Short mmCIF file of C-alpha atoms in Angstrom, two decimals:
data_model
loop_
_atom_site.label_atom_id
_atom_site.label_comp_id
_atom_site.label_asym_id
_atom_site.label_seq_id
_atom_site.Cartn_x
_atom_site.Cartn_y
_atom_site.Cartn_z
CA MET F 284 126.92 -10.61 209.05
CA TRP F 285 128.73 -11.38 212.36
CA GLY F 286 127.97 -8.08 214.29
CA ASP F 287 129.21 -5.82 211.53
CA GLU F 288 125.73 -4.37 210.55
CA PRO F 289 126.47 -0.75 211.83
CA GLN F 290 129.71 -0.32 210.15
CA LEU F 291 127.61 -1.62 206.85
CA GLN F 292 125.30 0.51 207.24
CA THR F 293 127.89 3.21 207.55
CA PHE F 294 129.50 2.45 204.32
CA ARG F 295 125.95 1.90 202.30
CA GLU F 296 125.03 5.56 203.31
CA ARG F 297 128.15 7.07 202.39
CA LEU F 298 128.60 5.03 198.88
CA LYS F 299 125.09 6.40 198.25
CA LEU F 300 125.95 9.83 198.59
CA LEU F 301 129.31 9.52 196.78
CA LEU F 302 127.53 7.93 193.81
CA VAL F 303 124.78 10.73 193.78
CA ALA F 304 127.47 13.46 193.84
CA HIS F 305 129.48 11.55 190.93
CA GLN F 306 125.75 10.66 189.37
CA GLN F 307 126.38 12.94 186.18
CA GLU F 308 130.00 11.59 185.25
CA LEU F 309 128.94 8.05 186.00
CA ASN F 310 125.51 8.18 184.14
CA PRO F 311 124.30 4.97 185.95
CA GLU F 312 122.08 2.89 183.98
CA LYS F 313 118.68 1.47 186.04
CA VAL F 314 118.18 -2.25 185.63
CA VAL F 315 115.46 -4.34 186.65
CA ALA F 316 116.19 -8.09 187.18
CA ALA F 317 113.52 -10.88 187.64
CA GLU F 318 114.00 -13.49 190.02
CA GLY F 319 116.68 -16.11 188.72
CA ASP F 320 118.40 -13.78 186.67
CA ILE F 321 122.21 -13.76 186.46
CA LEU F 322 123.81 -10.55 186.55
CA PHE F 323 127.67 -11.42 186.40
CA HIS F 324 128.65 -15.04 185.23
CA GLN F 325 131.92 -16.61 187.06
CA GLY F 326 135.00 -15.89 184.87
CA ASP F 327 133.50 -13.32 183.05
CA SER F 328 135.26 -10.05 182.24
CA VAL F 329 134.21 -7.38 184.88
CA GLU F 330 133.32 -4.15 182.70
CA THR F 331 130.42 -2.96 184.74
CA LEU F 332 129.68 -2.94 188.46
CA MET F 333 126.22 -2.85 189.82
CA LEU F 334 124.94 -1.27 192.82
CA LEU F 335 121.49 -3.14 194.18
CA THR F 336 119.21 -0.84 195.38
CA GLN F 337 116.20 -2.76 195.96
CA GLY F 338 116.31 -6.80 196.54
CA ARG F 339 118.49 -9.52 197.06
CA VAL F 340 121.26 -11.04 195.25
CA ALA F 341 122.91 -14.58 195.56
CA VAL F 342 126.83 -15.03 195.18
CA ASP F 343 127.42 -18.52 193.73
CA ILE F 344 130.57 -19.89 193.08
CA HIS F 345 131.34 -22.70 190.75
CA TYR F 346 133.80 -25.47 191.87
CA GLY F 347 133.67 -28.34 189.34
CA ASP F 348 130.22 -29.56 188.76
CA GLU F 349 129.20 -28.38 192.20
CA ILE F 350 127.61 -24.68 192.83
CA HIS F 351 127.98 -22.99 196.33
CA THR F 352 126.17 -19.96 197.61
CA LEU F 353 128.66 -18.10 199.22
CA ALA F 354 126.21 -15.36 200.53
CA GLU F 355 123.25 -13.53 199.70
CA VAL F 356 123.54 -9.58 199.82
CA GLU F 357 120.67 -6.97 200.28
CA ALA F 358 120.40 -3.54 199.17
CA VAL F 359 122.45 -1.03 199.23
CA GLU F 360 125.48 -3.47 197.97
CA LEU F 361 128.10 -2.86 195.58
CA LEU F 362 128.40 -6.15 193.22
CA GLY F 363 131.61 -6.82 191.10
CA GLU F 364 134.26 -4.35 192.69
CA VAL F 365 136.25 -7.26 194.02
CA GLY F 366 136.99 -8.67 190.55
CA PHE F 367 137.07 -5.63 189.06
CA PHE F 368 139.79 -4.43 191.42
CA ALA F 369 141.59 -7.52 191.50
CA ASN F 370 142.10 -9.43 188.33
CA GLY F 371 139.15 -8.17 186.11
CA LYS F 372 137.29 -11.23 186.46
CA HIS F 373 134.35 -12.04 188.14
CA TYR F 374 134.79 -14.44 191.20
CA ALA F 375 131.61 -15.67 191.14
CA ASP F 376 127.95 -15.67 189.68
CA PHE F 377 125.41 -13.03 190.93
CA ARG F 378 121.96 -14.35 191.00
CA VAL F 379 118.78 -12.54 191.54
CA VAL F 380 117.08 -14.14 194.58
CA GLY F 381 113.43 -13.68 196.70
CA GLY F 382 111.80 -11.52 194.08
CA ALA F 383 112.57 -8.78 191.60
CA ALA F 384 115.86 -6.85 191.95
CA GLU F 385 116.37 -2.78 191.21
CA LEU F 386 119.98 -2.00 190.64
CA LEU F 387 122.18 0.89 188.84
CA ALA F 388 124.52 -0.30 186.59
CA ILE F 389 127.97 1.73 186.28
CA GLN F 390 130.66 1.29 183.90
CA GLY F 391 133.98 0.55 185.30
CA GLN F 392 136.18 2.56 183.50
CA GLU F 393 133.86 5.97 184.51
CA LEU F 394 133.94 4.87 188.20
CA LEU F 395 137.79 4.88 188.12
CA GLN F 396 137.63 8.26 186.26
CA ALA F 397 135.59 9.36 189.23
CA MET F 398 137.90 7.79 191.61
CA LEU F 399 140.79 10.11 190.33
CA PHE F 400 139.27 13.23 191.41
CA ASP F 401 137.50 11.89 194.79
CA SER F 402 139.91 10.48 197.56
CA ASP F 403 136.56 9.71 199.80
CA LEU F 404 135.24 7.47 196.94
CA VAL F 405 138.75 5.78 196.72
CA VAL F 406 138.70 5.35 200.52
CA GLU F 407 135.18 3.81 200.51
CA MET F 408 136.09 1.40 197.77
CA LEU F 409 139.05 0.41 199.62
CA SER F 410 136.97 -0.02 202.77
CA LEU F 411 134.85 -2.22 200.68
CA VAL F 412 137.08 -4.71 199.28
CA SER F 413 139.22 -4.57 202.73
CA GLU F 414 135.87 -5.80 204.26
CA ARG F 415 135.00 -8.37 201.83
CA CYS F 416 138.47 -9.98 202.15
CA ARG F 417 138.16 -9.58 206.11
CA ARG F 418 134.50 -11.31 205.90
CA GLY F 419 136.21 -14.01 203.37
CA ASN F 420 139.01 -14.73 205.94
CA GLN F 421 136.59 -15.01 208.80
CA VAL F 422 134.51 -17.88 206.53
CA ILE F 423 138.03 -19.66 205.72
CA ALA F 424 139.06 -19.50 209.45
CA MET F 425 135.64 -21.25 210.39
CA LEU F 426 135.85 -23.84 207.53
CA LEU F 427 139.45 -24.66 208.72
CA SER F 428 138.09 -25.14 212.72
CA GLY F 429 135.40 -27.34 211.10
CA ILE F 430 137.88 -29.49 209.09
CA GLU F 431 140.11 -29.68 212.03
CA ALA F 432 137.54 -30.91 214.48
CA VAL F 433 136.39 -33.60 211.98
CA HIS F 434 140.06 -34.78 211.72
CA ASP F 435 140.51 -34.61 215.41
CA LEU F 436 137.37 -36.36 215.74
CA SER F 437 138.19 -39.29 213.43
CA LEU F 438 141.71 -39.58 215.19
CA ILE F 439 139.94 -40.37 218.74
CA HIS F 440 137.88 -42.92 216.96
CA ILE F 441 140.82 -44.68 215.10
CA SER F 442 142.78 -44.63 218.48
CA GLU F 443 140.25 -45.79 220.85
CA PRO F 444 140.34 -49.83 220.95
CA THR F 445 137.53 -51.86 220.25
CA ARG F 446 136.01 -53.67 222.67
CA PRO F 447 134.97 -57.10 222.31
CA ARG F 448 131.27 -57.44 223.16
#
């Protein structure tokens, strides 16, 4: 997204290596989810994180009665870490799209234990959360620019005198 793919690819490869290195203590559970399955619900407590190994997942946010898709992510992507490291609640629904998906479920507390002994894993998690925050800020900036442009356009139309025909 927006030219960051090489950086994300490097992160994905490092994350896979680190998770393999910690597989014994993390004891991930393989999950196969069908299209349309909701992996996490917005507002639920984050107890498990998932590593998407195959497939696609939509990130849907509820605002009142409306549901907005913020993004679609592909393998290899970690799901649930933002809420886990923030307030302990999922900020969105995570919905499988485009066919079945394969994931590895990791208990959050086990990941924290592994992070205590592996500074590389801590740095990668910090990098991931920071990247998600940076991307969110880019989206917010684009939305604000769009709102400002619409506002400016409406001011132009209001200030133009109407000419009789």
